[in-house]
Amino acid sequence: MDRFYVTTPIYYVNAEPHIGHAYTTIVCDVMMRFHRLMGETTFFLTGTDEHGDKIVQAAQAAGVDPKTYADRISGLFRQTWPKLNIGNDKFIRTTDPEHIRVVQDVLQKVYDAGDIYFSSYKGLYCVGCERFYTERELVDGKCPDHDKPPIEREEANYFFRMSKYQDWLIGHIEANPDFIRPERYKNEVLAFLREPLEDLCISRPVERLSWGIPLPFDRKYVTYVWFDALINYIAAVGYPDGPVYRDFWPVVQHTIAKDIVKPHGIYWPTMLKSAGIPLYRHLNVHGYWITDEGKMSKSRGTVVRPLDLVPVYGLDAFRYFLLREMVFGLDASFSEDALVQRINADLANDLGNLFSRTLAMTAKFFDGKVPPFGAEPDGMDQDLRASVDQAVRQFTEEMPKLGFHKALIGIWECISAANKYIDHVGPWNLAKDPGMLTRLQTVMRTLLEVNRTVAVLVAPFMPATAEKMLERLGAGKKALDVRIAEDARWGSLGEGTPVQKGEALFPRIESPAKKTEKPGTAVQAPKPAAEKKAPKPEPEPAGIIDIDAFRAVDLRIGLIREAERVPQSEKLVKLLVDVGEPGESRQIVAGIAKTHTPADLVGKQVVIVANLKPAKLMGIESHGMVLAVRDGQDLKLIVPEAKVTPGGRIS
Ligand code: MSP
């Protein structure tokens, strides 16, 4: 039996859950549900990180003791997850006795291995991060995360001999290219490791910080937060000899954002190595959600709270948006306008329409019962079936590689093919001709099967919607019990099974809700579209497009990694362009060879259209277009004013 174990970071209890925490936790939930769908046994862990200076300070500010404070905020996290349909198996707190026991056990093992020593240390310390910084890590003399200068601090403390494992770790990362993914974060860790690795301070004197786990070999000290926090991943599953630990630890994948790559990519593997514990299998690192105003900030009131959004826009729409909008590994920007646009275009129009049209026509033409495949499928039926197969293939290939947005794109290509199929075939015309009954049966059965497969594929992302769809297709199952092998098998809907038409899966939203993120602001529900057809918008003057049309063009920054001339062509060069898609570059053929040599091009950042239909130029596939401007005989590429992260969306 294949197994899957995924973890989120354990969140600090000094802030309430926001969209960043929600994203990581939803991504893990989607992964867990995908692996369930594939028939694997899964374990999903989340929890809270409760020790350290930061928590003591937050508790003091709230006028309560650290434990009362930690209980309160940990409770907020714990109550939030079911509201986002998170199916975690366990919620660990670093104040749990079992966690404390395992931390002390591991510390003792590392101590016994001779990898912990006592020494005095003087350095630059950031209170926010609870760690010392090297000069090199500071930006303009300030902590890059907190934008504050660190304070100078001297202390006698215990140190973990991390440096001893530097070469070993480099070797491990190089031998296991998927250990840290996407690749950019593997490279980031390898870049850290190119400099000499310093040993890690792992304690605080108890007189300065009592809110921590005492070191088993010196009770005058408590454990420094990372050595405490990281161990949650093994404590929660019953290290050292519990059955869940035995079964699941070998396959564990940690999922985090880019802020905590170093502790997870360097401290944790070296700690595990020293303690003689096998390493994790993957570290999955995603980017940051930012808002229109930039980084979320409590003081500026720009923190986006999931529980403000869900009652307004719906849980599944929110989950879908997060997974569709962020390319795993890159930053993404959150706005309610973008959310509304996705709801209307992808969910209400594409998916919602397909589902309601299919069921309404089944009700009308076949008394609401699944018809048999009457006539032999024709070319169009076969094409649609092929697009379903392609969506399933893309889904099963991309999901384990963290290509969530690509899996969704594949499903939506199939949904859009099915909507076009309806428009082309016109089942309502077939229904007028009794001689076409068997053809109509095949058409409607094909559509019902497409809807059923789509319901199965969207289940990890939108479990409640999948359940609703399957229920109404007469194939009712709890989302967690759906299995791709059985439930997405073509033709398996029961002939004669009643199906139910009903309310729209996703009502259209006419205008974005009033911004919901200001604390204390009453949330105003967005206006749902009128039940009947909305009045037609005024036609735009010729040549004018609205903002939606512009947004439909996926313009991104791409970094040209490779370039070579296309043989026998004067104009064409074949490029491999990094457009921020984890683990791969796009092949793009561009007509710029007369003005640019391959050597000019490699390393250049350019603007590309990323969602152009693939085309073949001189037999070579091209997946996008590079933007340039003609100036007489000359051609100039459009480039960003300064280097940016490849994949950045242009808006
Ligand atoms: N307690 C540590 C983690 C210990 S794990 C052994 C910690 N906690 S945290 O509360 O600060 O959570 C950080 C994590 O929250 C990120 O790694 C990410 O999962 C999530 N996010 C917080 N802000 C985020 C965004 N703006 N965008 C995306 N995710 C972010 O660090």
XYZ file of C-alpha atoms and ligand atoms in Angstrom:
682
model
C 0.000 0.000 0.000
C 1.497 3.353 -1.016
C 1.693 5.923 1.706
C 1.822 9.683 1.823
C 2.664 11.960 4.745
C 2.509 15.740 4.426
C 3.156 18.498 6.937
C 2.542 22.226 7.112
C 4.848 24.410 9.176
C 3.594 24.668 12.720
C 2.414 28.248 12.925
C 3.519 30.709 15.567
C 0.795 31.576 17.982
C 1.565 35.285 17.839
C -0.768 36.068 14.941
C -4.147 34.852 13.882
C -4.533 32.772 10.723
C -4.240 34.729 7.493
C -4.267 33.864 3.818
C -0.606 32.735 3.868
C -1.235 30.141 6.560
C -4.458 29.179 4.809
C -2.678 28.652 1.487
C -0.025 26.291 2.844
C -2.619 24.351 4.773
C -4.996 24.134 1.815
C -2.152 23.052 -0.497
C -1.315 20.239 1.909
C -4.975 19.311 2.085
C -5.163 19.220 -1.712
C -2.074 16.997 -1.841
C -3.478 14.684 0.796
C -6.808 14.433 -1.042
C -5.017 13.792 -4.340
C -3.023 10.916 -2.869
C -6.206 9.493 -1.337
C -7.841 9.731 -4.733
C -4.944 7.692 -6.099
C -5.696 5.015 -3.524
C -2.874 5.764 -1.077
C -3.039 5.841 2.712
C -2.354 9.334 3.929
C -1.341 11.251 7.024
C -1.607 15.009 7.248
C -0.109 17.028 10.075
C -0.441 20.638 11.105
C -0.166 22.456 14.415
C 1.211 25.398 16.349
C 4.649 26.544 17.482
C 4.303 27.993 20.946
C 7.644 28.549 22.692
C 10.136 31.393 22.551
C 10.616 35.130 23.093
C 8.152 36.124 20.426
C 5.281 34.356 22.127
C 6.265 35.682 25.542
C 6.226 39.212 24.137
C 2.872 38.739 22.423
C 1.405 37.293 25.638
C 2.751 40.218 27.643
C 1.195 42.627 25.180
C -2.112 40.819 25.603
C -1.740 40.904 29.395
C -1.852 37.140 29.938
C 0.652 34.378 30.686
C 2.229 32.569 27.716
C 0.264 29.354 28.160
C -3.112 31.134 28.283
C -2.098 33.133 25.238
C -0.861 30.076 23.340
C -4.072 28.194 24.175
C -6.123 31.026 22.775
C -4.309 31.490 19.452
C -3.666 27.797 18.936
C -7.416 27.371 19.416
C -8.033 29.924 16.669
C -5.912 27.916 14.229
C -7.526 24.681 15.275
C -11.016 26.117 14.766
C -10.148 27.697 11.427
C -9.073 24.539 9.612
C -12.391 22.654 9.624
C -14.022 25.798 8.241
C -11.660 25.516 5.259
C -12.452 21.801 4.919
C -8.940 20.826 5.999
C -8.729 17.099 6.671
C -5.667 17.005 8.926
C -5.172 13.795 10.879
C -3.412 15.481 13.743
C -2.882 18.911 15.223
C 0.299 19.085 17.268
C 1.250 21.784 19.759
C 4.818 22.224 20.916
C 3.432 22.452 24.441
C 2.050 18.888 24.183
C 3.798 16.542 26.630
C 4.540 13.993 23.875
C 6.320 16.678 21.847
C 8.378 17.826 24.831
C 9.418 14.241 25.518
C 10.591 13.665 21.929
C 12.498 16.981 21.803
C 14.406 15.968 24.924
C 14.996 12.490 23.565
C 16.479 13.843 20.311
C 18.572 16.445 22.140
C 20.036 13.712 24.295
C 20.839 11.596 21.237
C 22.602 14.476 19.502
C 24.439 15.309 22.739
C 25.517 11.682 23.141
C 26.752 11.678 19.550
C 29.139 14.482 20.595
C 27.453 17.039 18.363
C 26.480 19.538 21.073
C 29.041 21.729 22.865
C 28.990 24.697 25.226
C 30.522 27.997 24.188
C 30.239 31.710 24.444
C 28.835 33.592 21.523
C 28.603 37.247 20.679
C 26.562 38.338 17.751
C 23.760 40.274 16.152
C 20.390 39.041 17.277
C 16.949 39.737 15.839
C 14.266 39.383 18.490
C 11.559 38.949 15.855
C 13.353 35.991 14.260
C 14.735 34.703 17.542
C 18.098 34.144 16.010
C 21.533 35.577 15.537
C 22.334 36.979 12.126
C 25.649 37.117 10.318
C 26.593 40.507 8.837
C 26.229 39.020 5.384
C 22.608 38.076 5.950
C 21.533 41.594 6.942
C 20.121 43.991 4.389
C 21.356 47.554 4.970
C 22.286 46.459 8.460
C 18.726 45.330 9.165
C 16.978 42.006 9.528
C 15.538 41.287 6.064
C 12.285 39.972 7.545
C 11.635 42.586 10.194
C 13.382 45.571 8.663
C 14.869 46.390 12.080
C 18.516 46.536 13.096
C 19.479 43.537 15.223
C 20.774 44.055 18.740
C 24.234 42.986 19.884
C 24.084 40.158 22.372
C 26.638 37.948 24.129
C 25.719 34.676 25.683
C 27.154 31.345 26.786
C 25.068 28.707 25.124
C 24.912 25.239 23.712
C 25.738 24.773 20.050
C 24.898 22.098 17.547
C 27.877 21.096 15.415
C 26.058 21.760 12.160
C 29.239 22.593 10.279
C 30.336 18.970 10.588
C 27.548 17.958 8.208
C 28.020 20.622 5.551
C 29.748 18.452 2.943
C 27.495 15.534 3.602
C 24.409 17.750 3.110
C 25.708 19.191 -0.156
C 26.272 15.634 -1.360
C 22.790 14.581 -0.332
C 21.111 17.514 -2.068
C 23.108 16.974 -5.220
C 22.401 13.250 -5.268
C 18.664 13.797 -4.713
C 17.578 16.565 -7.064
C 13.989 16.476 -5.766
C 14.945 16.741 -2.112
C 14.210 20.465 -2.147
C 11.814 21.627 -4.833
C 11.136 23.621 -6.955
C 14.698 23.859 -8.129
C 15.169 27.546 -7.322
C 15.011 26.745 -3.601
C 17.407 23.834 -3.959
C 19.776 26.323 -5.565
C 19.162 28.792 -2.767
C 20.149 26.203 -0.159
C 23.194 25.135 -2.170
C 24.178 28.798 -2.390
C 24.046 29.089 1.432
C 26.134 25.960 1.622
C 28.812 27.398 -0.606
C 29.866 29.572 2.350
C 31.234 27.926 5.482
C 28.321 26.783 7.627
C 28.340 28.050 11.198
C 27.298 25.926 14.135
C 23.799 26.489 15.409
C 23.037 27.985 18.784
C 20.335 25.782 20.258
C 19.705 27.098 23.754
C 18.723 30.102 25.841
C 19.577 30.566 29.534
C 16.475 29.902 31.563
C 16.809 33.173 33.479
C 16.303 35.039 30.198
C 13.706 32.766 28.685
C 11.803 30.284 30.778
C 9.082 29.619 28.187
C 10.770 26.694 26.474
C 11.710 23.046 26.775
C 14.521 22.411 29.318
C 17.665 20.797 27.897
C 17.818 17.266 29.293
C 21.542 17.593 30.028
C 21.440 21.087 31.579
C 18.241 22.322 33.193
C 19.592 25.867 33.407
C 18.893 26.171 29.700
C 15.857 25.828 27.472
C 15.830 24.748 23.848
C 16.135 27.372 21.137
C 12.970 27.467 19.077
C 14.006 25.782 15.828
C 15.477 22.762 17.552
C 12.175 22.524 19.402
C 9.819 23.294 16.510
C 11.256 21.084 13.765
C 11.042 18.007 15.927
C 7.237 18.263 15.862
C 7.299 16.435 12.536
C 8.534 13.229 14.132
C 6.957 13.723 17.569
C 3.483 13.911 16.062
C 3.737 10.479 14.488
C 5.135 8.686 17.515
C 8.920 8.731 17.128
C 10.865 6.531 17.839
C 8.830 3.365 17.645
C 5.166 4.180 17.012
C 3.471 2.422 14.093
C 2.504 5.687 12.378
C 6.108 6.869 12.583
C 7.356 3.600 11.167
C 4.887 3.608 8.275
C 4.773 7.272 7.353
C 8.065 8.933 8.272
C 9.990 7.388 5.337
C 7.734 9.156 2.837
C 7.255 12.511 4.559
C 7.063 15.737 2.562
C 7.336 19.068 4.344
C 5.553 22.022 2.783
C 6.568 25.565 3.670
C 6.893 29.044 2.172
C 10.191 30.571 1.138
C 10.631 32.347 4.508
C 11.751 29.224 6.342
C 13.848 27.405 3.772
C 17.058 27.610 5.777
C 15.797 25.942 8.962
C 14.079 23.236 6.903
C 16.728 22.822 4.237
C 19.810 23.005 6.477
C 19.124 22.769 10.225
C 16.615 19.958 9.998
C 18.477 17.505 7.746
C 21.682 17.952 9.744
C 19.795 17.458 13.017
C 18.236 14.294 11.651
C 21.564 13.019 10.404
C 23.221 13.605 13.756
C 20.394 11.862 15.626
C 20.545 8.895 13.231
C 17.039 9.512 11.905
C 16.292 9.048 8.192
C 15.772 12.273 6.249
C 12.506 13.574 4.870
C 11.751 12.815 1.238
C 10.828 16.254 -0.105
C 10.836 19.837 1.013
C 8.170 21.658 -1.010
C 8.645 25.408 -1.007
C 6.104 27.908 -2.246
C 6.199 31.665 -2.729
C 4.462 34.436 -0.871
C 0.995 35.858 -1.245
C 1.191 39.570 -1.524
C -1.635 42.060 -1.831
C -2.071 45.065 -4.077
C -0.433 47.073 -1.322
C 2.597 44.725 -1.207
C 3.505 42.533 1.742
C 0.615 41.985 4.144
C 0.950 44.126 7.212
C -1.067 44.188 10.388
C -0.357 47.844 11.024
C -1.514 48.894 7.554
C -4.620 46.714 7.870
C -3.750 44.705 4.762
C -3.852 41.260 6.306
C -6.179 39.041 4.310
C -8.111 36.748 6.613
C -9.607 33.616 5.093
C -12.570 33.597 7.420
C -13.599 37.040 6.180
C -13.601 35.851 2.579
C -15.170 32.429 2.780
C -18.660 33.515 3.887
C -18.693 36.071 1.093
C -17.286 34.124 -1.850
C -17.692 30.497 -0.800
C -15.091 28.059 0.433
C -14.540 26.066 -2.741
C -14.218 29.206 -4.842
C -11.565 30.459 -2.405
C -9.673 27.149 -2.444
C -9.858 27.002 -6.242
C -8.603 30.556 -6.593
C -5.578 29.974 -4.365
C -4.515 26.841 -6.208
C -5.224 28.170 -9.689
C -3.650 31.558 -9.231
C -0.337 30.693 -7.568
C 2.330 28.881 -9.532
C 3.861 26.768 -6.781
C 7.233 28.245 -5.958
C 6.494 31.798 -7.103
C 4.838 34.753 -5.412
C 1.264 35.552 -6.335
C -0.870 38.541 -5.659
C -4.215 38.406 -3.987
C -7.086 40.728 -4.761
C -10.814 40.365 -4.414
C -11.230 41.584 -7.974
C -9.106 38.726 -9.269
C -11.047 36.297 -7.091
C -14.374 37.535 -8.476
C -13.060 37.297 -11.995
C -12.034 33.664 -11.528
C -15.347 32.821 -9.896
C -17.302 34.281 -12.771
C -15.149 33.030 -15.626
C -13.985 29.602 -14.492
C -16.552 28.517 -11.959
C -19.885 30.125 -12.865
C -19.382 30.225 -16.634
C -17.251 27.243 -17.533
C -17.841 24.593 -14.893
C -21.225 25.766 -13.632
C -22.680 26.117 -17.102
C -21.447 22.760 -18.288
C -22.929 21.036 -15.279
C -26.286 22.783 -15.316
C -26.751 22.500 -19.082
C -25.931 18.799 -19.013
C -28.342 18.063 -16.201
C -31.114 20.288 -17.541
C -30.929 18.572 -20.940
C -30.857 15.123 -19.338
C -34.003 16.093 -17.426
C -35.669 17.360 -20.555
C -34.706 14.678 -23.060
C -34.408 11.580 -20.886
C -36.679 12.247 -17.964
C -33.635 12.896 -15.769
C -32.162 9.405 -16.202
C -28.691 8.455 -17.466
C -29.180 7.257 -21.074
C -27.207 4.372 -22.624
C -24.515 4.990 -25.232
C -27.009 4.610 -28.093
C -25.124 5.105 -31.350
C -21.449 4.412 -31.979
C -19.394 7.472 -30.942
C -18.454 9.754 -33.819
C -15.291 11.811 -34.308
C -16.487 14.666 -32.114
C -17.394 12.318 -29.272
C -13.981 10.718 -29.577
C -12.234 14.084 -29.495
C -14.065 15.040 -26.348
C -13.231 11.707 -24.778
C -9.585 12.283 -25.735
C -9.641 15.636 -23.991
C -10.967 13.943 -20.832
C -8.139 11.401 -21.027
C -5.674 14.216 -21.506
C -7.027 16.063 -18.442
C -6.716 12.908 -16.333
C -3.182 12.347 -17.597
C -2.121 15.924 -16.946
C -3.702 15.784 -13.491
C -1.975 12.555 -12.469
C 1.361 13.764 -13.819
C 1.285 17.304 -12.485
C -0.181 16.862 -9.021
C 2.732 14.885 -7.556
C 5.121 17.458 -9.072
C 3.294 20.369 -7.386
C 1.949 21.584 -10.737
C -1.467 22.314 -9.260
C -2.260 25.168 -11.598
C -1.325 23.007 -14.582
C -3.567 20.198 -13.390
C -6.403 22.722 -13.151
C -5.633 24.158 -16.575
C -5.927 20.623 -17.996
C -9.305 20.099 -16.341
C -10.540 23.458 -17.593
C -9.426 22.694 -21.137
C -11.631 19.652 -20.975
C -14.547 21.656 -19.518
C -14.213 24.177 -22.267
C -14.040 21.414 -24.911
C -17.281 19.989 -23.494
C -19.017 23.372 -23.623
C -17.922 23.801 -27.234
C -19.123 20.281 -28.005
C -22.582 21.186 -26.736
C -22.617 24.311 -28.897
C -21.489 22.382 -31.990
C -23.646 19.311 -31.584
C -26.751 21.234 -30.462
C -28.503 18.388 -28.595
C -31.735 20.413 -28.703
C -31.774 19.982 -32.487
C -31.194 16.241 -32.247
C -34.115 16.076 -29.786
C -36.446 17.403 -32.439
C -35.786 14.417 -34.689
C -36.983 11.007 -33.371
C -34.642 9.340 -35.884
C -31.702 10.830 -33.958
C -32.599 9.292 -30.593
C -29.619 6.955 -30.355
C -27.297 9.794 -31.377
C -28.818 12.024 -28.696
C -28.324 9.230 -26.161
C -24.628 9.014 -26.969
C -24.214 12.776 -26.840
C -25.879 13.157 -23.452
C -24.194 10.087 -22.010
C -20.832 11.411 -23.185
C -21.534 14.717 -21.473
C -22.649 13.065 -18.254
C -19.468 10.999 -18.210
C -17.362 14.137 -18.760
C -19.095 15.843 -15.843
C -18.517 12.844 -13.622
C -14.801 12.718 -14.440
C -14.503 16.458 -13.883
C -16.195 16.040 -10.484
C -13.602 13.424 -9.537
C -10.676 15.536 -10.717
C -11.780 18.666 -8.893
C -12.374 16.714 -5.663
C -8.974 17.495 -4.079
C -9.420 21.212 -4.775
C -13.134 21.618 -4.167
C -14.314 18.663 -2.095
C -17.796 20.016 -1.328
C -18.455 20.858 -4.987
C -17.265 17.406 -6.057
C -19.626 15.787 -3.567
C -22.509 17.920 -4.772
C -21.783 17.082 -8.409
C -21.405 13.357 -7.788
C -24.563 13.293 -5.721
C -26.540 14.989 -8.467
C -25.063 12.619 -11.063
C -26.369 9.701 -9.041
C -22.813 8.629 -8.155
C -22.873 10.049 -4.600
C -19.771 9.459 -2.485
C -17.933 11.386 0.167
C -15.078 13.297 -1.465
C -12.496 11.427 0.618
C -13.852 8.073 -0.563
C -13.618 8.886 -4.252
C -10.928 6.872 -6.071
C -9.714 7.797 -9.513
C -9.424 4.198 -10.677
C -13.065 3.373 -9.938
C -14.814 6.697 -10.058
C -13.309 8.262 -13.146
C -13.692 5.140 -15.280
C -15.353 6.071 -18.563
C -18.817 4.603 -18.932
C -19.333 3.689 -15.311
C -22.355 5.906 -14.626
C -25.288 3.587 -14.074
C -27.650 3.487 -17.027
C -31.121 4.568 -15.918
C -29.767 6.197 -12.744
C -31.733 9.331 -11.877
C -29.785 12.593 -11.980
C -30.951 15.882 -10.501
C -30.852 19.289 -12.036
C -30.832 22.013 -9.435
C -29.403 25.324 -8.387
C -26.252 26.720 -9.982
C -23.040 25.352 -8.506
C -21.509 28.836 -8.447
C -23.723 31.881 -8.779
C -22.124 34.703 -10.731
C -20.934 37.651 -8.716
C -21.786 40.958 -10.295
C -19.587 43.320 -8.361
C -16.711 42.628 -6.041
C -17.563 42.671 -2.376
C -16.595 45.682 -0.368
C -12.997 45.058 0.638
C -13.216 42.573 3.451
C -9.800 42.730 4.994
C -10.128 45.760 7.292
C -10.494 44.407 10.812
C -13.845 45.263 12.258
C -15.432 46.209 8.943
C -18.766 44.608 8.410
C -18.540 42.333 5.431
C -20.917 43.274 2.698
C -21.986 40.399 0.547
C -21.305 40.868 -3.142
C -24.333 41.248 -5.291
C -25.170 37.892 -6.821
C -26.234 38.179 -10.433
C -29.964 38.398 -10.955
C -31.667 35.019 -11.299
C -32.762 35.853 -14.791
C -30.360 36.861 -17.505
C -28.391 39.974 -16.599
C -29.011 42.895 -18.946
C -26.576 42.898 -21.826
C -23.659 45.222 -21.194
C -23.285 48.172 -23.528
C -21.139 47.101 -26.482
C -17.638 48.589 -26.391
C -16.663 50.924 -29.251
C -14.776 49.065 -31.980
C -11.161 48.361 -31.089
C -11.642 48.967 -27.365
C -11.247 46.016 -25.045
C -12.260 45.857 -21.434
C -9.879 45.038 -18.622
C -11.019 41.395 -18.601
C -9.933 40.956 -22.187
C -6.517 42.368 -21.329
C -6.222 40.189 -18.239
C -6.943 37.142 -20.345
C -3.489 37.563 -21.893
C -0.957 35.912 -19.602
C 2.045 38.216 -19.964
C 5.046 37.171 -17.931
C 8.720 37.764 -17.499
C 10.789 34.912 -18.869
C 14.487 34.266 -18.445
C 16.117 32.830 -21.576
C 18.146 29.847 -20.458
C 19.134 28.405 -23.817
C 19.026 29.646 -27.390
C 19.957 28.066 -30.707
C 19.303 28.933 -34.324
C 16.769 26.872 -36.169
C 18.707 25.180 -39.001
C 17.682 26.304 -42.479
C 15.887 29.339 -41.143
C 17.134 32.909 -41.369
C 14.685 34.262 -38.900
C 13.982 31.654 -36.264
C 15.684 30.830 -32.980
C 14.626 28.111 -30.595
C 14.623 29.271 -26.979
C 14.249 27.575 -23.639
C 12.668 30.139 -21.367
C 12.164 29.947 -17.616
C 8.709 31.416 -17.053
C 8.526 30.447 -13.423
C 7.019 27.046 -13.928
C 8.555 24.727 -11.377
C 11.107 22.325 -12.744
C 10.865 23.180 -16.410
C 11.495 25.726 -19.114
C 9.255 26.526 -22.074
C 10.273 25.960 -25.632
C 9.508 29.079 -27.629
C 10.384 29.691 -31.247
C 10.952 33.377 -31.995
C 11.545 35.245 -35.251
C 14.453 37.306 -33.965
C 17.502 35.549 -35.439
C 18.263 38.379 -37.878
C 18.796 40.864 -35.079
C 19.872 38.696 -32.123
C 22.475 35.931 -31.877
C 21.940 33.033 -29.441
C 24.787 34.394 -27.335
C 22.990 37.786 -27.034
C 19.882 36.034 -25.885
C 20.989 33.611 -23.178
C 20.503 35.174 -19.743
C 18.207 37.933 -21.034
C 14.886 38.606 -19.399
C 12.065 39.142 -21.848
C 8.326 39.573 -21.887
C 6.397 36.597 -23.136
C 2.790 35.724 -23.843
C 2.457 32.540 -21.822
C -1.033 31.405 -22.738
C -0.781 31.499 -26.505
C -2.081 28.386 -28.206
C 0.957 26.199 -29.047
C 1.984 26.397 -32.703
C 4.574 24.691 -34.924
C 7.171 26.779 -36.718
C 9.295 24.830 -39.216
C 8.140 21.693 -37.441
C 9.218 22.905 -33.993
C 6.639 23.412 -31.273
C 6.429 26.840 -29.763
C 4.688 27.434 -26.442
C 4.475 31.172 -26.227
C 5.664 34.349 -27.872
C 8.464 36.764 -27.094
C 7.463 40.425 -27.331
C 9.537 42.822 -29.377
C 9.098 46.131 -31.123
C 10.128 46.871 -34.696
C 12.056 50.040 -35.367
C 12.716 50.338 -39.089
C 14.949 47.383 -39.940
C 15.763 46.821 -36.317
C 13.933 44.774 -33.752
C 14.208 45.439 -30.034
C 13.129 43.048 -27.343
C 10.867 44.327 -24.574
C 12.724 43.863 -21.312
C 12.017 44.743 -17.653
C 13.782 47.826 -16.300
C 15.620 45.716 -13.726
C 16.028 41.991 -13.119
C 12.900 40.380 -11.690
C 11.938 36.863 -10.703
C 11.151 34.810 -13.824
C 7.440 34.098 -14.087
C 6.388 37.492 -12.671
C 2.975 38.402 -14.099
C 2.761 41.650 -15.996
C -0.241 43.750 -15.168
N 6.788 28.583 13.572
C 7.535 28.721 12.372
C 7.548 27.430 11.591
C 8.066 26.249 12.323
S 7.927 24.807 11.370
C 8.804 23.665 12.195
C 6.907 29.803 11.510
N 5.637 30.117 11.738
S 4.772 31.213 10.928
O 3.541 31.343 11.653
O 5.527 32.390 10.735
O 4.434 30.556 9.594
C 5.238 30.692 8.453
C 4.538 29.995 7.336
O 3.220 30.565 7.147
C 5.169 30.119 5.982
O 6.247 29.242 5.783
C 3.977 29.789 5.107
O 3.670 28.449 5.189
C 2.891 30.602 5.782
N 2.888 31.979 5.340
C 2.954 33.075 6.147
N 2.841 34.191 5.366
C 2.725 33.843 4.064
C 2.427 34.544 2.871
N 2.308 35.847 2.818
N 2.253 33.812 1.754
C 2.308 32.458 1.752
N 2.536 31.772 2.866
C 2.977 32.420 4.000
O 7.584 30.298 10.622
